[in-house]
mmCIF file of C-alpha atoms in Angstrom:
data_model
loop_
_atom_site.group_PDB
_atom_site.id
_atom_site.type_symbol
_atom_site.label_atom_id
_atom_site.label_comp_id
_atom_site.label_asym_id
_atom_site.label_seq_id
_atom_site.Cartn_x
_atom_site.Cartn_y
_atom_site.Cartn_z
ATOM 1 C CA MET A 1 121.272 100.472 94.037
ATOM 2 C CA SER A 2 119.338 97.460 95.189
ATOM 3 C CA ARG A 3 116.225 97.118 93.068
ATOM 4 C CA ILE A 4 115.313 95.894 89.631
ATOM 5 C CA ALA A 5 114.361 98.622 87.160
ATOM 6 C CA ASN A 6 110.735 98.731 86.103
ATOM 7 C CA THR A 7 111.075 98.879 82.316
ATOM 8 C CA PRO A 8 108.294 99.196 79.733
ATOM 9 C CA GLU A 9 107.356 96.662 77.083
ATOM 10 C CA PRO A 10 110.214 96.174 74.602
ATOM 11 C CA PRO A 11 111.750 97.302 72.432
ATOM 12 C CA TYR A 12 114.049 99.648 74.330
ATOM 13 C CA TYR A 13 117.813 99.899 74.763
ATOM 14 C CA ALA A 14 120.273 98.899 77.468
ATOM 15 C CA VAL A 15 123.668 100.475 78.066
ATOM 16 C CA ILE A 16 125.825 97.963 79.925
ATOM 17 C CA PHE A 17 128.830 99.513 81.659
ATOM 18 C CA THR A 18 131.267 96.992 83.116
ATOM 19 C CA SER A 19 134.289 98.210 85.063
ATOM 20 C CA LEU A 20 137.262 97.433 87.241
ATOM 21 C CA ARG A 21 138.088 100.204 89.725
ATOM 22 C CA THR A 22 141.400 101.650 90.781
ATOM 23 C CA ALA A 23 142.247 101.790 94.496
ATOM 24 C CA GLY A 24 140.554 104.370 96.723
ATOM 25 C CA ASP A 25 137.344 106.344 96.343
ATOM 26 C CA ASN A 26 138.803 109.652 95.137
ATOM 27 C CA GLY A 27 135.326 111.173 94.823
ATOM 28 C CA TYR A 28 133.908 108.223 92.891
ATOM 29 C CA GLY A 29 131.006 107.503 95.261
ATOM 30 C CA LEU A 30 129.646 111.041 95.142
ATOM 31 C CA MET A 31 129.995 111.227 91.373
ATOM 32 C CA ALA A 32 128.280 107.856 90.911
ATOM 33 C CA GLU A 33 125.321 109.101 92.975
ATOM 34 C CA ARG A 34 125.201 112.340 90.993
ATOM 35 C CA MET A 35 125.290 110.498 87.660
ATOM 36 C CA ALA A 36 122.411 108.231 88.730
ATOM 37 C CA GLU A 37 120.353 111.271 89.773
ATOM 38 C CA LEU A 38 121.208 113.183 86.611
ATOM 39 C CA ALA A 39 120.546 110.236 84.274
ATOM 40 C CA ALA A 40 117.096 109.837 85.815
ATOM 41 C CA GLN A 41 116.298 113.420 84.764
ATOM 42 C CA GLN A 42 117.207 112.874 81.098
ATOM 43 C CA PRO A 43 114.595 112.513 78.360
ATOM 44 C CA GLY A 44 114.253 108.862 77.381
ATOM 45 C CA PHE A 45 115.675 107.426 80.617
ATOM 46 C CA LEU A 46 113.809 104.303 81.750
ATOM 47 C CA GLY A 47 115.749 102.907 84.709
ATOM 48 C CA LEU A 48 119.068 101.850 86.211
ATOM 49 C CA GLU A 49 120.514 98.773 87.904
ATOM 50 C CA SER A 50 123.975 98.598 89.425
ATOM 51 C CA ALA A 51 126.102 96.161 91.395
ATOM 52 C CA ARG A 52 129.728 96.263 92.456
ATOM 53 C CA GLU A 53 132.047 93.773 93.997
ATOM 54 C CA GLU A 54 135.457 93.412 92.367
ATOM 55 C CA LEU A 55 133.722 93.821 88.999
ATOM 56 C CA GLY A 56 131.153 96.594 88.656
ATOM 57 C CA VAL A 57 128.177 96.367 86.327
ATOM 58 C CA THR A 58 125.728 99.194 85.719
ATOM 59 C CA VAL A 59 122.890 98.813 83.246
ATOM 60 C CA SER A 60 120.864 101.844 82.240
ATOM 61 C CA TYR A 61 117.741 101.562 80.119
ATOM 62 C CA TRP A 62 116.703 104.063 77.449
ATOM 63 C CA GLU A 63 113.850 104.630 75.013
ATOM 64 C CA SER A 64 116.105 105.255 72.011
ATOM 65 C CA LEU A 65 119.626 105.426 70.651
ATOM 66 C CA GLU A 66 119.174 109.199 70.386
ATOM 67 C CA ALA A 67 118.448 109.424 74.140
ATOM 68 C CA ILE A 68 121.644 107.439 74.814
ATOM 69 C CA LYS A 69 123.632 109.754 72.532
ATOM 70 C CA GLN A 70 122.276 112.830 74.324
ATOM 71 C CA TRP A 71 123.192 111.354 77.719
ATOM 72 C CA LYS A 72 126.707 110.512 76.531
ATOM 73 C CA GLN A 73 127.165 114.156 75.481
ATOM 74 C CA HIS A 74 125.739 115.733 78.663
ATOM 75 C CA VAL A 75 128.363 118.137 80.051
ATOM 76 C CA GLU A 76 128.422 116.678 83.601
ATOM 77 C CA HIS A 77 128.461 113.136 82.261
ATOM 78 C CA ARG A 78 131.392 114.012 79.995
ATOM 79 C CA GLU A 79 133.313 115.230 83.039
ATOM 80 C CA ALA A 80 132.536 111.973 84.868
ATOM 81 C CA GLN A 81 133.760 110.064 81.810
ATOM 82 C CA ARG A 82 137.027 112.035 81.841
ATOM 83 C CA LEU A 83 137.562 111.395 85.557
ATOM 84 C CA GLY A 84 136.728 107.739 85.061
ATOM 85 C CA ARG A 85 139.371 107.318 82.373
ATOM 86 C CA ASN A 86 141.968 109.301 84.339
ATOM 87 C CA ASP A 87 141.280 108.359 87.976
ATOM 88 C CA TRP A 88 138.650 105.717 88.734
ATOM 89 C CA TYR A 89 138.849 102.833 86.288
ATOM 90 C CA ALA A 90 141.637 100.381 85.640
ATOM 91 C CA ALA A 91 139.491 99.081 82.764
ATOM 92 C CA PHE A 92 135.946 99.423 81.463
ATOM 93 C CA GLN A 93 133.714 98.277 78.633
ATOM 94 C CA VAL A 94 130.498 99.826 77.313
ATOM 95 C CA ARG A 95 127.965 97.761 75.392
ATOM 96 C CA ILE A 96 124.692 98.983 73.891
ATOM 97 C CA ALA A 97 121.978 96.435 73.194
ATOM 98 C CA LYS A 98 118.434 96.547 71.900
ATOM 99 C CA VAL A 99 116.101 94.726 74.283
ATOM 100 C CA GLU A 100 113.588 92.836 72.199
ATOM 101 C CA ARG A 101 112.133 90.642 74.896
ATOM 102 C CA ASP A 102 111.968 90.602 78.664
ATOM 103 C CA TYR A 103 110.047 88.801 81.373
ATOM 104 C CA ALA A 104 109.983 88.647 85.145
ATOM 105 C CA PHE A 105 110.008 85.824 87.670
ATOM 106 C CA GLY A 106 106.536 84.402 87.841
ATOM 107 C CA ASP A 107 105.748 85.358 84.243
ATOM 108 C CA ARG A 108 105.358 81.909 82.711
ATOM 109 C CA SER A 109 104.044 83.187 79.363
ATOM 110 C CA ASP A 110 107.615 83.520 78.093
ATOM 111 C CA PHE A 111 108.246 79.803 78.617
ATOM 112 C CA GLU A 112 105.328 78.753 76.432
ATOM 113 C CA ASP A 113 107.080 79.566 73.119
#
């Protein structure tokens, strides 16, 4: 994924998934693509950003905590979570944050406070 998500005016929520992979793909690439496609179809989904070198970081944006909860419980996502714990991740951390303020490059209004 190589673009910045176009999010609405805050407030909204961010799920920050940080991970260290195990060796080999073992189906990870296909599942990651499927999860991105499936997340985009969920009610309350706002966008996704992802980068991976040695450390992977994926941030998904959501309208509400309820939308995040529903995504976490989605049957295909639960299977991806199980495979992640068992096969794909040496370690991971999930953080959920409420976005109260955001601004983009060139938006100088945020610097006037």
